[in-house]
Short mmCIF file of C-alpha atoms and ligand atoms in Angstrom, two decimals:
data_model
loop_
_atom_site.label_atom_id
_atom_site.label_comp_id
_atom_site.label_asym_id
_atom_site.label_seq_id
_atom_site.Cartn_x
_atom_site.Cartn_y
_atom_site.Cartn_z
CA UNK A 1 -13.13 -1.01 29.97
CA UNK A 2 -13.46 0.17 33.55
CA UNK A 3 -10.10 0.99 35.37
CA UNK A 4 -8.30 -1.37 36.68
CA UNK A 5 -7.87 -0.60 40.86
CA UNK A 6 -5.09 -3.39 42.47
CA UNK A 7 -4.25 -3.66 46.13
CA UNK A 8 -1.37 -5.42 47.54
CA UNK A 9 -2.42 -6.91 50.71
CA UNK A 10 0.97 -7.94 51.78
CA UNK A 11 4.40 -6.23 51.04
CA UNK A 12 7.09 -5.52 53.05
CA UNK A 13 8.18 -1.91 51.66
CA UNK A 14 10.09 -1.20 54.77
CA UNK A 15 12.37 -3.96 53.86
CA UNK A 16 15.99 -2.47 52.96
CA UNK A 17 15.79 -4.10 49.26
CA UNK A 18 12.65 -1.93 48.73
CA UNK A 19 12.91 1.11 51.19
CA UNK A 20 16.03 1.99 49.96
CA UNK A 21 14.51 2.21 46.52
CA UNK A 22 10.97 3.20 47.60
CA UNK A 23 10.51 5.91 44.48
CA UNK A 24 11.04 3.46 41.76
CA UNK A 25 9.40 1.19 43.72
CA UNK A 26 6.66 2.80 43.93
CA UNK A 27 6.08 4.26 40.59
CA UNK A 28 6.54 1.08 39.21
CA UNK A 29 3.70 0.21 41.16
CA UNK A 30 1.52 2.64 40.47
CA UNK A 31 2.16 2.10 36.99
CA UNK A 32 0.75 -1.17 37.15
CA UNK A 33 -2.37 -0.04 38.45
CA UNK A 34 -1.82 -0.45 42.38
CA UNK A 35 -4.16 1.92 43.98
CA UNK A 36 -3.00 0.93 47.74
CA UNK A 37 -0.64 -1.03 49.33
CA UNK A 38 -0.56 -2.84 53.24
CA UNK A 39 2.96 -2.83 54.92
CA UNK A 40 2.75 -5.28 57.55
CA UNK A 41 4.86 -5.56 60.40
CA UNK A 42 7.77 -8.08 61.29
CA UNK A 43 8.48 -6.04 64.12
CA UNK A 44 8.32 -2.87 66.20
CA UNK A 45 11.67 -2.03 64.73
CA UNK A 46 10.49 -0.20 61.83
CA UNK A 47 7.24 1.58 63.00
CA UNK A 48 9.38 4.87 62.06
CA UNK A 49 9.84 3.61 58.44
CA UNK A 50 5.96 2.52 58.03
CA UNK A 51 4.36 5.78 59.45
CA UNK A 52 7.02 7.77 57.25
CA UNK A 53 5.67 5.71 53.94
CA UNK A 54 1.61 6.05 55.60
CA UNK A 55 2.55 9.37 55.33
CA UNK A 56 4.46 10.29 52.17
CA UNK A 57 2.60 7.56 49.79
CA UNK A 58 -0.28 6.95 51.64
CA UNK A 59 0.21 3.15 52.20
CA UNK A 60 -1.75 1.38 54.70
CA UNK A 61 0.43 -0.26 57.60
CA UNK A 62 -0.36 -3.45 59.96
CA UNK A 63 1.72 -3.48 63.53
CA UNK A 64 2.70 -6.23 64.83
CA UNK A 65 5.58 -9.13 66.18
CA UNK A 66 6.33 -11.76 63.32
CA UNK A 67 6.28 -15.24 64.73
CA UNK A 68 10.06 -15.40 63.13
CA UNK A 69 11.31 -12.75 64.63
CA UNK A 70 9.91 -13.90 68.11
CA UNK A 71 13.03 -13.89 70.89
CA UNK A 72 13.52 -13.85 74.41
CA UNK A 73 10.54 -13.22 76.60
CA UNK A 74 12.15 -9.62 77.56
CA UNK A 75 12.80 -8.83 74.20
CA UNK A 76 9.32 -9.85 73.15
CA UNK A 77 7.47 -7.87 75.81
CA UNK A 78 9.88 -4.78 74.51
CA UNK A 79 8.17 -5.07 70.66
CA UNK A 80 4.67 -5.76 72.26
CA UNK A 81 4.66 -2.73 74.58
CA UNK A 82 5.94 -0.14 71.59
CA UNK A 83 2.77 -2.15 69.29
CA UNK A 84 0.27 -1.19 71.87
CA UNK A 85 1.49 1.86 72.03
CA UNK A 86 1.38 2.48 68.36
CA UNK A 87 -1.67 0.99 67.90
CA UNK A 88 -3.43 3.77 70.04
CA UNK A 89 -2.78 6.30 67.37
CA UNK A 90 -5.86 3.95 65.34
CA UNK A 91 -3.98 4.63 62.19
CA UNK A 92 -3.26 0.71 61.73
CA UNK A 93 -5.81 -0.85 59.59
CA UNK A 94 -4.60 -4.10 60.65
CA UNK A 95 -2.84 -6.22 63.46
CA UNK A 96 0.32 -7.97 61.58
CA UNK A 97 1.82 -10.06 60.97
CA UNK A 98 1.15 -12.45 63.22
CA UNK A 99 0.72 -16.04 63.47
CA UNK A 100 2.53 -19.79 64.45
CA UNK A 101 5.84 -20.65 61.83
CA UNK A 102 7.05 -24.19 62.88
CA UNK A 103 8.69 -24.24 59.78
CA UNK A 104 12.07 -24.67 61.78
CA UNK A 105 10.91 -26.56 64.53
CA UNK A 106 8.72 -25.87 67.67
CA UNK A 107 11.72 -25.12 69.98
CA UNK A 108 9.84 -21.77 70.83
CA UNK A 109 6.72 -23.11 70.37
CA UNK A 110 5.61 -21.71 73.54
CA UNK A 111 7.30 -18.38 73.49
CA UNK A 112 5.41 -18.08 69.80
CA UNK A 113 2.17 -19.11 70.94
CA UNK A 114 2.11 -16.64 74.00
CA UNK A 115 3.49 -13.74 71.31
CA UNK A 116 0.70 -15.02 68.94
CA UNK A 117 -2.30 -14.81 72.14
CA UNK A 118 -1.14 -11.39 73.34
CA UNK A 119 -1.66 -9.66 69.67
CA UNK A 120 -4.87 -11.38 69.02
CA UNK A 121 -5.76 -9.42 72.68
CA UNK A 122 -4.39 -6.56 70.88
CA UNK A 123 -6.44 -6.95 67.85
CA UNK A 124 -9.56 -7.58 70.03
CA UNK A 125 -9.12 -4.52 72.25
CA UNK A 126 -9.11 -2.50 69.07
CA UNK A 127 -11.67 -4.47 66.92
CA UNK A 128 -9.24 -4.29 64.66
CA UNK A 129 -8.47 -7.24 61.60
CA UNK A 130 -5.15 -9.43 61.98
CA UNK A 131 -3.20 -10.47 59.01
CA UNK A 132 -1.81 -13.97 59.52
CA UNK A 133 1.21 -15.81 58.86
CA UNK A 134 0.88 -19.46 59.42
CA UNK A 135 3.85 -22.26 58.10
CA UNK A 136 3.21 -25.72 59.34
CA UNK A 137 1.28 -24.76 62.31
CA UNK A 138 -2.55 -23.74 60.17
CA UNK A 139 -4.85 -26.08 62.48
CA UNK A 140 -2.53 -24.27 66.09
CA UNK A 141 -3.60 -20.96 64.21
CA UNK A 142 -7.00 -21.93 63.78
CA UNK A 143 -7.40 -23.38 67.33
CA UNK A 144 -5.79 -20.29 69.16
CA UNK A 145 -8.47 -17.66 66.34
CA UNK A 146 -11.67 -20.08 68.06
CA UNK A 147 -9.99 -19.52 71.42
CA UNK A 148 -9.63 -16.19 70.85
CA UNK A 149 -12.01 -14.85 68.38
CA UNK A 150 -11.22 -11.37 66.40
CA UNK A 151 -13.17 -9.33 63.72
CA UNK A 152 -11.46 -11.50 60.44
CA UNK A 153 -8.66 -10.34 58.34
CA UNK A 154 -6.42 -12.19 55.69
CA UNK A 155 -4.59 -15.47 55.77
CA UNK A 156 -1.73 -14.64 53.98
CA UNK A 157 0.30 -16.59 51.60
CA UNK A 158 -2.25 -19.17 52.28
CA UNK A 159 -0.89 -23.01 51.35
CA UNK A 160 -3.10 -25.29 53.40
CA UNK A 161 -6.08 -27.69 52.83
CA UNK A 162 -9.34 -27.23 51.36
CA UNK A 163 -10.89 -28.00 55.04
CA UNK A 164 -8.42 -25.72 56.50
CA UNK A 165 -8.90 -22.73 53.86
CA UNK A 166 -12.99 -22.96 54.91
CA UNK A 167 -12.26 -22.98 58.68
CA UNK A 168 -10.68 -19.47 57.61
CA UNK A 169 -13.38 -18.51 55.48
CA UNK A 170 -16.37 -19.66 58.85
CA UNK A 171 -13.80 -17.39 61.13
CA UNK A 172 -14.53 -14.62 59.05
CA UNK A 173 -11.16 -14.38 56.98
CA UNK A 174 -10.24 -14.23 53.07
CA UNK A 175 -7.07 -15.76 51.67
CA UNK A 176 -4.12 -14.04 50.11
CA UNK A 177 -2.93 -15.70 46.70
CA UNK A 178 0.17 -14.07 45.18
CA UNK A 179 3.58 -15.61 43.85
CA UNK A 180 3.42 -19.28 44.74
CA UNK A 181 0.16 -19.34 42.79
CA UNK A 182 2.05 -18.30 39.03
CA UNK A 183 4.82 -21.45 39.69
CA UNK A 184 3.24 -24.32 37.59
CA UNK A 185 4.49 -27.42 39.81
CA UNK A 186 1.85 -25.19 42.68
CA UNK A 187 -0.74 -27.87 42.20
CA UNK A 188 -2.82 -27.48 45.39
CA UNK A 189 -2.16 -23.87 45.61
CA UNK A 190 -3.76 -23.06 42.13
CA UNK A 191 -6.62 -25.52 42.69
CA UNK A 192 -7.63 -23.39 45.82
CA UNK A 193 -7.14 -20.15 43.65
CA UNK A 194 -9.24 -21.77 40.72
CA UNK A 195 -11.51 -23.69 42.94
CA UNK A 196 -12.64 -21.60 46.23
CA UNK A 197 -15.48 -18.80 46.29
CA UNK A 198 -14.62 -15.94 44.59
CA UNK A 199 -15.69 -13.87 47.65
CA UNK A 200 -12.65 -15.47 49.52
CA UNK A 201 -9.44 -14.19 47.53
CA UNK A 202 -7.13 -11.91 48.18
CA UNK A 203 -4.27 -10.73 45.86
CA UNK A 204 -0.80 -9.90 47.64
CA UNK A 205 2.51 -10.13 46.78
CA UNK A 206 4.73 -10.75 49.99
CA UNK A 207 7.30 -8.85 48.15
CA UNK A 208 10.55 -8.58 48.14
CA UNK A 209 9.82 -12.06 49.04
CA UNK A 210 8.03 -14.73 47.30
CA UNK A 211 9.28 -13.77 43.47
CA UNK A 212 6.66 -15.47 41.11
CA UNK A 213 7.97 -17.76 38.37
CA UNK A 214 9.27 -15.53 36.00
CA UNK A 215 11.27 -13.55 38.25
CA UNK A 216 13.19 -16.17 40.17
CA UNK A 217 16.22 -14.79 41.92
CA UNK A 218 14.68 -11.59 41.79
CA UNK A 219 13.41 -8.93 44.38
CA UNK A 220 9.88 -9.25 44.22
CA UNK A 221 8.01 -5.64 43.77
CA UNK A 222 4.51 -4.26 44.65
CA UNK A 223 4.30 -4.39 40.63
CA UNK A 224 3.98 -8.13 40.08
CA UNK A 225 0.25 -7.95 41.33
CA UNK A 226 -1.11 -7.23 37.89
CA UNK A 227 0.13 -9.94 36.38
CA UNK A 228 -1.03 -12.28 39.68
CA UNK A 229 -4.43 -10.66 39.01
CA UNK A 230 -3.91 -12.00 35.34
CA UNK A 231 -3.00 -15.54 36.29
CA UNK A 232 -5.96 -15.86 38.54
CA UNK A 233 -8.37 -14.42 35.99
CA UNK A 234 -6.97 -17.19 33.75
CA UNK A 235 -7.02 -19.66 36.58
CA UNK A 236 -10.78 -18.73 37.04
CA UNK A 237 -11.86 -17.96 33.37
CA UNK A 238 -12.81 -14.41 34.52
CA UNK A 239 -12.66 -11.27 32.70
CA UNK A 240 -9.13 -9.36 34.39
CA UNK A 241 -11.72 -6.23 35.44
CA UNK A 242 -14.26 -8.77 36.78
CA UNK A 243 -11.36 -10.51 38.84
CA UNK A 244 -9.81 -7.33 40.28
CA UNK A 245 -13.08 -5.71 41.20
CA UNK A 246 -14.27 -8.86 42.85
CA UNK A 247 -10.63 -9.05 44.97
CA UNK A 248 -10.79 -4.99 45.77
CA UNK A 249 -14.22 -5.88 47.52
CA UNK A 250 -12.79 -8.61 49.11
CA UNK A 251 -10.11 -6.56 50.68
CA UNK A 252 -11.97 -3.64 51.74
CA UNK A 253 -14.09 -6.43 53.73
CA UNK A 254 -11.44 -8.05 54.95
CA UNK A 255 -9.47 -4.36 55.93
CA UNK A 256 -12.53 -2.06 56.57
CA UNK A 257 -10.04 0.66 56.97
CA UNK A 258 -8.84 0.53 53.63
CA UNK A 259 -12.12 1.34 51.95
CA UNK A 260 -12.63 4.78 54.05
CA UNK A 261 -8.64 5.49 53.73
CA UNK A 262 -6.83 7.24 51.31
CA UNK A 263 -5.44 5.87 48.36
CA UNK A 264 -1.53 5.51 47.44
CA UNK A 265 -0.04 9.26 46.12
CA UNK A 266 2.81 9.30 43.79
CA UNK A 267 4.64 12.55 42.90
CA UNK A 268 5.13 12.77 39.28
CA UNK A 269 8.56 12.03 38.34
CA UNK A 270 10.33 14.93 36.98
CA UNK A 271 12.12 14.99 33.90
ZN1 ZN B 301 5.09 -11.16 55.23
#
């Protein structure tokens, strides 16, 4: 059987639940197969923490300003001047994340949309992928990625409609798939997992979010993508190898830095 090779598109290692256990974390991980893993953004506050793990593990980081963590104009300028910055090292293989979440409301709809246009000017300047975040606000995403066009990259966690999910696919993008695909009662979710071109998918976990079904109430890990790679080779009647060779492709289209970047290094425990 030929090796298995898993990439998490989307998990927040920097996040205190997982940094502060980052060597169980990650052997766990590694254990399961995971050959790389993206640590996107939420905002400039941890750059430190994600060139530290680019660094020690090899993980692949995104910069960027999370539409939830958008604030005051000043404050917002502050995190987009230290992303520019940091994005002139070209070690990001991705803008992120980014995107519209009117999940709450659209109070600071504005604020979010002119945080959401200046990265995508970001992204362009560097030809570099974004990785998207979109909650209640897909068709404002898709109108401000026509207005504003940039290489591709992944919609991640991706719950909208069919017509939605192939305006992604026309702009160039793939969709992540990761823990709200293994919950049962995910109806439209696993249909678009099941149903959609296999040259779409992504896998991610959006840990220590996003815990899949059997881990509920859990921290969600970098591990759980083998077993989302299982439920979407059952989803899709596919062969496990077939499935994660087909979503590795997928990724390195999607993230052409990943494919020419090193892969994830973990020390060997000691005993
Ligand atoms: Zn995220």
């Amino acid at each position: 059987m030929p090796p298995i090779f898993l990439i998490d598109t989307h998990c927040h290692l920097d996040a205190e639940c997982l940094f502060s256990q980052h060597a169980a974390v990650m052997s766990a991980a590694f254990a399961a197969d995971v050959r790389q893993i993206v640590v996107p953004a939420v905002s400039a506050a941890h750059i430190t923490r994600q060139q530290w793990l680019q660094q020690h593990y090899g993980c692949a980081v995104a910069y960027g300003l999370h539409p939830l963590a958008v604030g005051c104009r000043e404050d917002n300028t502050q995190h987009l001047t230290q992303i520019a910055e940091v994005l002139q090292s070209g070690q990001a293989c991705a803008v992120g994340e980014i995107g519209l979440d009117f999940y709450h409301g659209q109070e600071d709809a504005e604020e979010q949309e002119w945080v959401f246009v200046q990265q995508l000017k970001l992204a362009q300047q560097h030809h570099l992928p974004v990785l998207l975040h979109s909650r209640r606000a897909v068709d404002r995403v898709l109108k401000y990625l026509r207005r504003y066009p940039v290489v591709g990259g992944i919609a991640h966690a991706f719950n909208g409609s069919e017509q939605q999910a192939e305006a992604f696919l026309q702009l160039g993008f793939k969709l992540g798939f990761g823990g709200a695909m293994t919950f049962s009662g995910s109806h439209r979710i696993r249909r678009l997992a099941t149903n959609l071109p296999l040259s779409a998918v992504v896998l991610e976990t959006d840990a220590p979010d996003m815990a899949p079904q059997w881990a509920q109430g859990q921290v969600n890990q970098p591990a759980n993508i083998r077993r989302f790679a299982a439920e979407l080779a059952d989803l899709r009647k596919m062969e496990l190898t077939a499935l994660t060779q087909a979503c590795l492709v997928n990724t390195w289209q999607a993230l052409p830095k990943l494919a020419v970047g090193s892969l994830l290094s973990i020390a060997t425990p000691s005993t």
